[in-house]
PDB file of C-alpha atoms in Angstrom:
ATOM      1  CA  MET D   1     147.634 -41.912  -4.154  1.00  0.00           C
ATOM      2  CA  LYS D   2     144.310 -43.752  -4.277  1.00  0.00           C
ATOM      3  CA  ALA D   3     141.710 -43.599  -7.045  1.00  0.00           C
ATOM      4  CA  TYR D   4     138.641 -45.535  -8.178  1.00  0.00           C
ATOM      5  CA  LEU D   5     136.694 -46.652 -11.246  1.00  0.00           C
ATOM      6  CA  THR D   6     133.056 -47.709 -10.930  1.00  0.00           C
ATOM      7  CA  ILE D   7     132.135 -49.968 -13.831  1.00  0.00           C
ATOM      8  CA  ALA D   8     128.836 -51.060 -15.366  1.00  0.00           C
ATOM      9  CA  HIS D   9     128.168 -53.861 -17.861  1.00  0.00           C
ATOM     10  CA  GLY D  10     125.066 -52.975 -19.789  1.00  0.00           C
ATOM     11  CA  ASP D  11     122.471 -51.955 -17.181  1.00  0.00           C
ATOM     12  CA  THR D  12     124.257 -53.804 -14.375  1.00  0.00           C
ATOM     13  CA  THR D  13     126.779 -52.082 -12.120  1.00  0.00           C
ATOM     14  CA  LEU D  14     129.706 -54.458 -11.558  1.00  0.00           C
ATOM     15  CA  GLY D  15     131.125 -52.430  -8.682  1.00  0.00           C
ATOM     16  CA  THR D  16     134.185 -50.312  -7.959  1.00  0.00           C
ATOM     17  CA  LEU D  17     137.865 -50.935  -8.614  1.00  0.00           C
ATOM     18  CA  ARG D  18     140.150 -49.217  -6.085  1.00  0.00           C
ATOM     19  CA  LEU D  19     143.456 -48.173  -7.623  1.00  0.00           C
ATOM     20  CA  ASN D  20     146.885 -47.507  -6.172  1.00  0.00           C
ATOM     21  CA  LEU D  21     148.663 -44.834  -8.237  1.00  0.00           C
ATOM     22  CA  ARG D  22     152.421 -44.185  -8.161  1.00  0.00           C
ATOM     23  CA  PRO D  23     153.176 -40.461  -8.573  1.00  0.00           C
ATOM     24  CA  ASP D  24     156.374 -41.066  -6.615  1.00  0.00           C
ATOM     25  CA  ILE D  25     157.731 -43.123  -9.542  1.00  0.00           C
ATOM     26  CA  VAL D  26     155.930 -41.738 -12.615  1.00  0.00           C
ATOM     27  CA  PRO D  27     154.514 -38.288 -11.699  1.00  0.00           C
ATOM     28  CA  ARG D  28     153.885 -37.116 -15.267  1.00  0.00           C
ATOM     29  CA  THR D  29     152.012 -40.274 -16.219  1.00  0.00           C
ATOM     30  CA  VAL D  30     149.898 -40.221 -13.062  1.00  0.00           C
ATOM     31  CA  GLU D  31     149.089 -36.520 -13.485  1.00  0.00           C
ATOM     32  CA  ASN D  32     147.856 -37.172 -17.014  1.00  0.00           C
ATOM     33  CA  PHE D  33     145.695 -40.089 -15.829  1.00  0.00           C
ATOM     34  CA  VAL D  34     144.279 -38.163 -12.855  1.00  0.00           C
ATOM     35  CA  HIS D  35     143.375 -35.201 -15.064  1.00  0.00           C
ATOM     36  CA  PHE D  36     141.095 -37.331 -17.237  1.00  0.00           C
ATOM     37  CA  LEU D  37     139.927 -39.311 -14.219  1.00  0.00           C
ATOM     38  CA  THR D  38     138.577 -36.158 -12.578  1.00  0.00           C
ATOM     39  CA  ASN D  39     137.771 -33.867 -15.495  1.00  0.00           C
ATOM     40  CA  THR D  40     134.035 -33.129 -15.673  1.00  0.00           C
ATOM     41  CA  LYS D  41     134.147 -30.142 -18.022  1.00  0.00           C
ATOM     42  CA  GLU D  42     132.436 -30.329 -21.397  1.00  0.00           C
ATOM     43  CA  LYS D  43     135.691 -29.557 -23.151  1.00  0.00           C
ATOM     44  CA  ASN D  44     139.305 -29.827 -22.075  1.00  0.00           C
ATOM     45  CA  SER D  45     142.466 -28.076 -23.183  1.00  0.00           C
ATOM     46  CA  ALA D  46     143.747 -31.144 -24.996  1.00  0.00           C
ATOM     47  CA  SER D  47     140.712 -31.572 -27.263  1.00  0.00           C
ATOM     48  CA  SER D  48     142.068 -29.402 -30.056  1.00  0.00           C
ATOM     49  CA  SER D  49     145.192 -31.566 -30.420  1.00  0.00           C
ATOM     50  CA  ALA D  50     143.638 -35.010 -30.075  1.00  0.00           C
ATOM     51  CA  VAL D  51     144.847 -37.798 -32.375  1.00  0.00           C
ATOM     52  CA  GLY D  52     142.124 -39.590 -34.319  1.00  0.00           C
ATOM     53  CA  GLY D  53     139.342 -37.121 -33.615  1.00  0.00           C
ATOM     54  CA  THR D  54     138.165 -34.419 -31.243  1.00  0.00           C
ATOM     55  CA  THR D  55     136.635 -34.827 -27.838  1.00  0.00           C
ATOM     56  CA  VAL D  56     132.858 -34.992 -27.631  1.00  0.00           C
ATOM     57  CA  ASP D  57     130.961 -32.480 -25.531  1.00  0.00           C
ATOM     58  CA  GLY D  58     130.210 -33.974 -22.136  1.00  0.00           C
ATOM     59  CA  GLU D  59     132.856 -36.706 -22.579  1.00  0.00           C
ATOM     60  CA  ALA D  60     136.152 -34.952 -21.971  1.00  0.00           C
ATOM     61  CA  GLY D  61     137.413 -37.595 -19.568  1.00  0.00           C
ATOM     62  CA  TYR D  62     137.069 -41.183 -18.400  1.00  0.00           C
ATOM     63  CA  ARG D  63     133.624 -40.826 -16.867  1.00  0.00           C
ATOM     64  CA  ASN D  64     131.082 -42.404 -19.288  1.00  0.00           C
ATOM     65  CA  SER D  65     133.869 -43.797 -21.484  1.00  0.00           C
ATOM     66  CA  THR D  66     134.152 -47.521 -22.204  1.00  0.00           C
ATOM     67  CA  PHE D  67     136.387 -50.566 -22.042  1.00  0.00           C
ATOM     68  CA  HIS D  68     136.639 -51.194 -25.778  1.00  0.00           C
ATOM     69  CA  ARG D  69     138.875 -54.279 -25.686  1.00  0.00           C
ATOM     70  CA  ILE D  70     138.871 -57.195 -23.225  1.00  0.00           C
ATOM     71  CA  ILE D  71     140.965 -60.342 -23.542  1.00  0.00           C
ATOM     72  CA  PRO D  72     140.538 -62.976 -20.802  1.00  0.00           C
ATOM     73  CA  LYS D  73     143.784 -64.070 -19.129  1.00  0.00           C
ATOM     74  CA  PHE D  74     145.483 -60.994 -20.588  1.00  0.00           C
ATOM     75  CA  MET D  75     144.022 -57.499 -20.117  1.00  0.00           C
ATOM     76  CA  ALA D  76     141.153 -54.988 -20.420  1.00  0.00           C
ATOM     77  CA  GLN D  77     141.814 -51.751 -22.334  1.00  0.00           C
ATOM     78  CA  ALA D  78     140.027 -48.418 -21.839  1.00  0.00           C
ATOM     79  CA  GLY D  79     140.504 -44.652 -21.944  1.00  0.00           C
ATOM     80  CA  ASP D  80     139.488 -43.757 -25.501  1.00  0.00           C
ATOM     81  CA  PHE D  81     136.824 -41.194 -24.617  1.00  0.00           C
ATOM     82  CA  ILE D  82     137.244 -39.662 -28.093  1.00  0.00           C
ATOM     83  CA  ASN D  83     136.236 -42.449 -30.480  1.00  0.00           C
ATOM     84  CA  HIS D  84     135.499 -45.257 -28.012  1.00  0.00           C
ATOM     85  CA  ASP D  85     137.220 -47.841 -30.204  1.00  0.00           C
ATOM     86  CA  GLY D  86     140.956 -47.537 -29.563  1.00  0.00           C
ATOM     87  CA  THR D  87     141.683 -45.055 -32.355  1.00  0.00           C
ATOM     88  CA  GLY D  88     141.434 -41.834 -30.335  1.00  0.00           C
ATOM     89  CA  SER D  89     144.182 -40.411 -28.167  1.00  0.00           C
ATOM     90  CA  THR D  90     145.204 -37.207 -26.421  1.00  0.00           C
ATOM     91  CA  SER D  91     147.079 -36.043 -23.325  1.00  0.00           C
ATOM     92  CA  ILE D  92     147.435 -32.966 -21.130  1.00  0.00           C
ATOM     93  CA  TYR D  93     150.884 -32.426 -22.656  1.00  0.00           C
ATOM     94  CA  GLY D  94     149.756 -32.491 -26.296  1.00  0.00           C
ATOM     95  CA  PRO D  95     148.684 -35.250 -28.707  1.00  0.00           C
ATOM     96  CA  SER D  96     151.079 -37.666 -26.942  1.00  0.00           C
ATOM     97  CA  PHE D  97     153.966 -37.721 -24.481  1.00  0.00           C
ATOM     98  CA  ALA D  98     157.179 -39.667 -23.952  1.00  0.00           C
ATOM     99  CA  ASP D  99     157.692 -42.810 -21.898  1.00  0.00           C
ATOM    100  CA  GLU D 100     158.513 -41.552 -18.410  1.00  0.00           C
ATOM    101  CA  ASN D 101     160.396 -44.634 -17.244  1.00  0.00           C
ATOM    102  CA  PHE D 102     160.027 -48.405 -16.917  1.00  0.00           C
ATOM    103  CA  LEU D 103     160.876 -48.739 -13.232  1.00  0.00           C
ATOM    104  CA  LEU D 104     157.612 -50.529 -12.400  1.00  0.00           C
ATOM    105  CA  SER D 105     156.952 -53.911 -13.973  1.00  0.00           C
ATOM    106  CA  HIS D 106     153.946 -55.901 -15.200  1.00  0.00           C
ATOM    107  CA  SER D 107     154.514 -58.415 -12.430  1.00  0.00           C
ATOM    108  CA  GLN D 108     150.999 -59.109 -11.174  1.00  0.00           C
ATOM    109  CA  ARG D 109     147.304 -59.363 -11.864  1.00  0.00           C
ATOM    110  CA  GLY D 110     145.714 -55.905 -11.782  1.00  0.00           C
ATOM    111  CA  THR D 111     148.705 -53.988 -13.156  1.00  0.00           C
ATOM    112  CA  LEU D 112     147.663 -50.515 -14.384  1.00  0.00           C
ATOM    113  CA  SER D 113     149.679 -49.509 -17.442  1.00  0.00           C
ATOM    114  CA  MET D 114     149.647 -47.152 -20.425  1.00  0.00           C
ATOM    115  CA  ALA D 115     148.549 -48.397 -23.841  1.00  0.00           C
ATOM    116  CA  ASN D 116     150.563 -47.134 -26.798  1.00  0.00           C
ATOM    117  CA  SER D 117     151.266 -47.317 -30.515  1.00  0.00           C
ATOM    118  CA  GLY D 118     155.039 -47.537 -30.110  1.00  0.00           C
ATOM    119  CA  ALA D 119     157.760 -45.856 -28.114  1.00  0.00           C
ATOM    120  CA  ASN D 120     156.933 -42.421 -26.662  1.00  0.00           C
ATOM    121  CA  THR D 121     153.276 -42.352 -27.777  1.00  0.00           C
ATOM    122  CA  ASN D 122     151.432 -42.215 -24.451  1.00  0.00           C
ATOM    123  CA  GLY D 123     148.030 -40.555 -24.438  1.00  0.00           C
ATOM    124  CA  CYS D 124     144.795 -41.210 -22.571  1.00  0.00           C
ATOM    125  CA  GLN D 125     144.411 -44.953 -23.119  1.00  0.00           C
ATOM    126  CA  PHE D 126     145.367 -47.467 -20.452  1.00  0.00           C
ATOM    127  CA  PHE D 127     144.915 -51.125 -19.622  1.00  0.00           C
ATOM    128  CA  ILE D 128     144.481 -53.366 -16.586  1.00  0.00           C
ATOM    129  CA  SER D 129     146.158 -56.771 -16.731  1.00  0.00           C
ATOM    130  CA  PHE D 130     144.520 -60.019 -15.668  1.00  0.00           C
ATOM    131  CA  LYS D 131     147.878 -61.679 -15.005  1.00  0.00           C
ATOM    132  CA  ALA D 132     151.595 -60.921 -14.991  1.00  0.00           C
ATOM    133  CA  THR D 133     152.721 -59.840 -18.489  1.00  0.00           C
ATOM    134  CA  ALA D 134     156.500 -59.609 -18.309  1.00  0.00           C
ATOM    135  CA  HIS D 135     156.838 -59.350 -22.096  1.00  0.00           C
ATOM    136  CA  LEU D 136     155.398 -55.812 -21.837  1.00  0.00           C
ATOM    137  CA  ASP D 137     158.145 -54.599 -19.472  1.00  0.00           C
ATOM    138  CA  GLY D 138     160.246 -51.894 -21.093  1.00  0.00           C
ATOM    139  CA  ARG D 139     157.525 -51.240 -23.671  1.00  0.00           C
ATOM    140  CA  HIS D 140     154.587 -49.915 -21.624  1.00  0.00           C
ATOM    141  CA  VAL D 141     154.740 -47.544 -18.652  1.00  0.00           C
ATOM    142  CA  VAL D 142     153.256 -49.007 -15.459  1.00  0.00           C
ATOM    143  CA  PHE D 143     151.769 -46.354 -13.159  1.00  0.00           C
ATOM    144  CA  GLY D 144     149.766 -48.278 -10.580  1.00  0.00           C
ATOM    145  CA  ASP D 145     147.674 -51.342  -9.790  1.00  0.00           C
ATOM    146  CA  VAL D 146     144.245 -52.522  -8.692  1.00  0.00           C
ATOM    147  CA  ASP D 147     144.053 -53.093  -4.937  1.00  0.00           C
ATOM    148  CA  TRP D 148     142.450 -56.525  -5.351  1.00  0.00           C
ATOM    149  CA  ARG D 149     144.485 -58.250  -2.646  1.00  0.00           C
ATOM    150  CA  GLU D 150     143.244 -55.911   0.106  1.00  0.00           C
ATOM    151  CA  ASP D 151     139.841 -54.974  -1.292  1.00  0.00           C
ATOM    152  CA  ASP D 152     137.291 -57.761  -1.854  1.00  0.00           C
ATOM    153  CA  GLU D 153     135.077 -55.642  -4.084  1.00  0.00           C
ATOM    154  CA  SER D 154     137.991 -54.828  -6.392  1.00  0.00           C
ATOM    155  CA  ALA D 155     138.845 -58.526  -6.626  1.00  0.00           C
ATOM    156  CA  ALA D 156     135.235 -59.371  -7.510  1.00  0.00           C
ATOM    157  CA  VAL D 157     134.947 -56.610 -10.129  1.00  0.00           C
ATOM    158  CA  LEU D 158     138.203 -57.692 -11.766  1.00  0.00           C
ATOM    159  CA  GLU D 159     136.816 -61.236 -12.036  1.00  0.00           C
ATOM    160  CA  LYS D 160     133.550 -59.987 -13.551  1.00  0.00           C
ATOM    161  CA  LEU D 161     135.435 -57.766 -15.998  1.00  0.00           C
ATOM    162  CA  GLU D 162     137.509 -60.690 -17.195  1.00  0.00           C
ATOM    163  CA  ARG D 163     134.394 -62.809 -17.764  1.00  0.00           C
ATOM    164  CA  VAL D 164     132.654 -60.244 -19.999  1.00  0.00           C
ATOM    165  CA  LYS D 165     131.630 -61.852 -23.309  1.00  0.00           C
ATOM    166  CA  THR D 166     133.362 -60.340 -26.334  1.00  0.00           C
ATOM    167  CA  ASP D 167     133.507 -60.596 -30.098  1.00  0.00           C
ATOM    168  CA  ARG D 168     136.286 -63.123 -30.744  1.00  0.00           C
ATOM    169  CA  ARG D 169     137.583 -61.236 -33.768  1.00  0.00           C
ATOM    170  CA  SER D 170     137.782 -57.743 -32.300  1.00  0.00           C
ATOM    171  CA  ASP D 171     137.837 -58.482 -28.539  1.00  0.00           C
ATOM    172  CA  ARG D 172     135.142 -55.827 -28.119  1.00  0.00           C
ATOM    173  CA  PRO D 173     132.478 -56.475 -25.448  1.00  0.00           C
ATOM    174  CA  LEU D 174     129.171 -57.648 -26.893  1.00  0.00           C
ATOM    175  CA  GLU D 175     127.435 -55.435 -24.347  1.00  0.00           C
ATOM    176  CA  GLN D 176     128.912 -52.053 -23.412  1.00  0.00           C
ATOM    177  CA  VAL D 177     131.265 -51.913 -20.433  1.00  0.00           C
ATOM    178  CA  LYS D 178     131.288 -48.340 -19.141  1.00  0.00           C
ATOM    179  CA  ILE D 179     133.085 -46.317 -16.475  1.00  0.00           C
ATOM    180  CA  VAL D 180     130.061 -44.722 -14.794  1.00  0.00           C
ATOM    181  CA  ASP D 181     132.010 -42.944 -12.064  1.00  0.00           C
ATOM    182  CA  CYS D 182     135.666 -42.300 -11.273  1.00  0.00           C
ATOM    183  CA  GLY D 183     137.915 -40.038  -9.274  1.00  0.00           C
ATOM    184  CA  VAL D 184     140.604 -39.699  -6.644  1.00  0.00           C
ATOM    185  CA  ILE D 185     140.036 -40.982  -3.119  1.00  0.00           C
ATOM    186  CA  GLU D 186     140.940 -38.355  -0.587  1.00  0.00           C
ATOM    187  CA  GLU D 187     142.857 -39.752   2.362  1.00  0.00           C
ATOM    188  CA  ARG D 188     141.915 -38.087   5.606  1.00  0.00           C
ATOM    189  CA  LYS D 189     143.712 -38.456   8.934  1.00  0.00           C
ATOM    190  CA  SER D 190     141.649 -38.835  12.065  1.00  0.00           C
ATOM    191  CA  ALA D 191     142.534 -37.348  15.443  1.00  0.00           C
ATOM    192  CA  ARG D 192     144.329 -40.586  16.288  1.00  0.00           C
ATOM    193  CA  GLY D 193     146.316 -40.432  13.081  1.00  0.00           C
ATOM    194  CA  ALA D 194     144.507 -43.318  11.438  1.00  0.00           C
ATOM    195  CA  GLY D 195     143.930 -42.890   7.724  1.00  0.00           C
ATOM    196  CA  LYS D 196     140.388 -42.643   6.419  1.00  0.00           C
ATOM    197  CA  VAL D 197     139.240 -42.481   2.838  1.00  0.00           C
ATOM    198  CA  SER D 198     136.130 -41.203   1.139  1.00  0.00           C
ATOM    199  CA  GLU D 199     135.044 -41.574  -2.439  1.00  0.00           C
ATOM    200  CA  GLY D 200     132.104 -40.986  -4.751  1.00  0.00           C
ATOM    201  CA  GLY D 201     130.037 -38.031  -3.606  1.00  0.00           C
ATOM    202  CA  GLY D 202     132.302 -37.391  -0.630  1.00  0.00           C
ATOM    203  CA  SER D 203     135.603 -37.477  -2.463  1.00  0.00           C
ATOM    204  CA  LYS D 204     137.699 -34.479  -3.326  1.00  0.00           C
ATOM    205  CA  LEU D 205     138.463 -34.628  -7.034  1.00  0.00           C
ATOM    206  CA  VAL D 206     141.829 -33.327  -8.167  1.00  0.00           C
ATOM    207  CA  GLY D 207     143.852 -33.386 -11.374  1.00  0.00           C
ATOM    208  CA  GLU D 208     144.260 -29.986 -12.999  1.00  0.00           C
ATOM    209  CA  ALA D 209     146.234 -28.103 -10.365  1.00  0.00           C
ATOM    210  CA  LYS D 210     149.688 -28.943 -11.713  1.00  0.00           C
ATOM    211  CA  LYS D 211     148.817 -28.925 -15.403  1.00  0.00           C
ATOM    212  CA  ASN D 212     150.241 -25.525 -16.368  1.00  0.00           C
ATOM    213  CA  LYS D 213     153.397 -26.127 -14.389  1.00  0.00           C
ATOM    214  CA  LEU D 214     153.946 -29.477 -16.086  1.00  0.00           C
ATOM    215  CA  LEU D 215     153.352 -28.019 -19.525  1.00  0.00           C
ATOM    216  CA  GLN D 216     155.945 -25.339 -18.871  1.00  0.00           C
ATOM    217  CA  ALA D 217     158.419 -27.904 -17.631  1.00  0.00           C
ATOM    218  CA  TYR D 218     158.010 -30.496 -20.366  1.00  0.00           C
ATOM    219  CA  GLY D 219     156.218 -28.991 -23.357  1.00  0.00           C
ATOM    220  CA  ASP D 220     154.367 -30.976 -26.042  1.00  0.00           C
ATOM    221  CA  VAL D 221     155.512 -34.173 -27.700  1.00  0.00           C
ATOM    222  CA  THR D 222     154.930 -35.044 -31.362  1.00  0.00           C
ATOM    223  CA  PRO D 223     151.961 -37.446 -31.848  1.00  0.00           C
ATOM    224  CA  ALA D 224     152.177 -40.853 -33.468  1.00  0.00           C
ATOM    225  CA  ALA D 225     150.081 -43.809 -34.625  1.00  0.00           C
ATOM    226  CA  ASP D 226     146.354 -44.164 -35.054  1.00  0.00           C
ATOM    227  CA  GLU D 227     145.140 -46.835 -32.651  1.00  0.00           C
ATOM    228  CA  ASP D 228     146.275 -47.736 -29.161  1.00  0.00           C
ATOM    229  CA  GLU D 229     146.647 -51.389 -28.309  1.00  0.00           C
ATOM    230  CA  ILE D 230     148.865 -53.676 -26.270  1.00  0.00           C
ATOM    231  CA  ASP D 231     151.310 -56.117 -27.818  1.00  0.00           C
ATOM    232  CA  LEU D 232     150.274 -59.752 -27.491  1.00  0.00           C
ATOM    233  CA  ASP D 233     153.750 -61.119 -28.321  1.00  0.00           C
ATOM    234  CA  GLU D 234     154.992 -63.913 -26.082  1.00  0.00           C
ATOM    235  CA  GLU D 235     151.571 -64.646 -24.549  1.00  0.00           C
ATOM    236  CA  ASP D 236     151.816 -68.039 -22.818  1.00  0.00           C
ATOM    237  CA  ASP D 237     149.715 -71.171 -23.106  1.00  0.00           C
ATOM    238  CA  ASP D 238     146.843 -69.622 -21.152  1.00  0.00           C
ATOM    239  CA  MET D 239     145.714 -68.005 -24.372  1.00  0.00           C
ATOM    240  CA  ASP D 240     145.197 -71.505 -25.849  1.00  0.00           C
ATOM    241  CA  ASP D 241     141.989 -71.665 -23.827  1.00  0.00           C
ATOM    242  CA  ARG D 242     140.540 -69.195 -26.272  1.00  0.00           C
ATOM    243  CA  LYS D 243     141.372 -71.577 -29.154  1.00  0.00           C
ATOM    244  CA  ASN D 244     142.421 -68.605 -31.261  1.00  0.00           C
ATOM    245  CA  GLU D 245     146.202 -68.620 -31.664  1.00  0.00           C
ATOM    246  CA  LYS D 246     145.942 -67.135 -35.143  1.00  0.00           C
ATOM    247  CA  ARG D 247     144.050 -64.186 -33.724  1.00  0.00           C
ATOM    248  CA  ASP D 248     146.726 -63.728 -31.085  1.00  0.00           C
ATOM    249  CA  ASN D 249     149.513 -63.608 -33.677  1.00  0.00           C
ATOM    250  CA  ALA D 250     147.571 -61.111 -35.724  1.00  0.00           C
ATOM    251  CA  SER D 251     146.923 -59.035 -32.612  1.00  0.00           C
ATOM    252  CA  SER D 252     150.635 -58.955 -31.851  1.00  0.00           C
ATOM    253  CA  SER D 253     151.380 -56.937 -34.955  1.00  0.00           C
ATOM    254  CA  LYS D 254     148.185 -54.917 -34.690  1.00  0.00           C
ATOM    255  CA  VAL D 255     148.860 -53.873 -31.133  1.00  0.00           C
ATOM    256  CA  ALA D 256     152.276 -52.510 -31.988  1.00  0.00           C
ATOM    257  CA  GLY D 257     150.551 -50.067 -34.278  1.00  0.00           C
ATOM    258  CA  ASP D 258     147.532 -49.182 -32.175  1.00  0.00           C
ATOM    259  CA  ALA D 259     148.178 -48.610 -28.521  1.00  0.00           C
ATOM    260  CA  ASN D 260     149.324 -45.563 -26.595  1.00  0.00           C
ATOM    261  CA  ASP D 261     152.235 -46.298 -24.180  1.00  0.00           C
TER     262      ASP D 261
END
């Protein structure tokens, strides 16, 4: 399954990240992500059970939400369309849902993974890695990757995203980084059988079709934690470039109590 995120930094559009999603490995996690990726309604069914707040009218999904935390040589975190600061979380299954599996690893730049606040606390927040982060394997559910090797624009946008200037204490961008458009890329087969894709205005957005069926099959999961972040434990010497090892150690403990898996 293919998807996309078009990102802007302030008034400048950085471009579009093309994503490869893995519903064959983690169908529940992908379905949750796709729902918020494509939801354009003013309110969604999960708003009444959100952790840390309620959804805002007109912002019931990833479109117009922000990347609230960016750490060069590590990752960029997004998906909190509730509070826009890492404290809000919700899912299509309830306030949170369990870790589906850890079959996919954080083995490359551009890994797409769930943020969490501990085991079995997945919600709407996610992160994109800027390098391999093996220390997160078994702790965060990977559900896809950025197609930066095959798509030049995705590679360029990932570079620009990593270079965004941030507050060194909070890792928050000094100028807003926003998802201005997003959705699923419909794959179409031509008469010769060659695959074609369309996105943006020509894409077919999906995401809610299986929701009721999934709810019946799995039910809700008890919520946990108040802010979704990613554990910085075992970050290698690359982080020394930021000359902030104390911040990294503090972030390690903070992340364990903030992020959604």
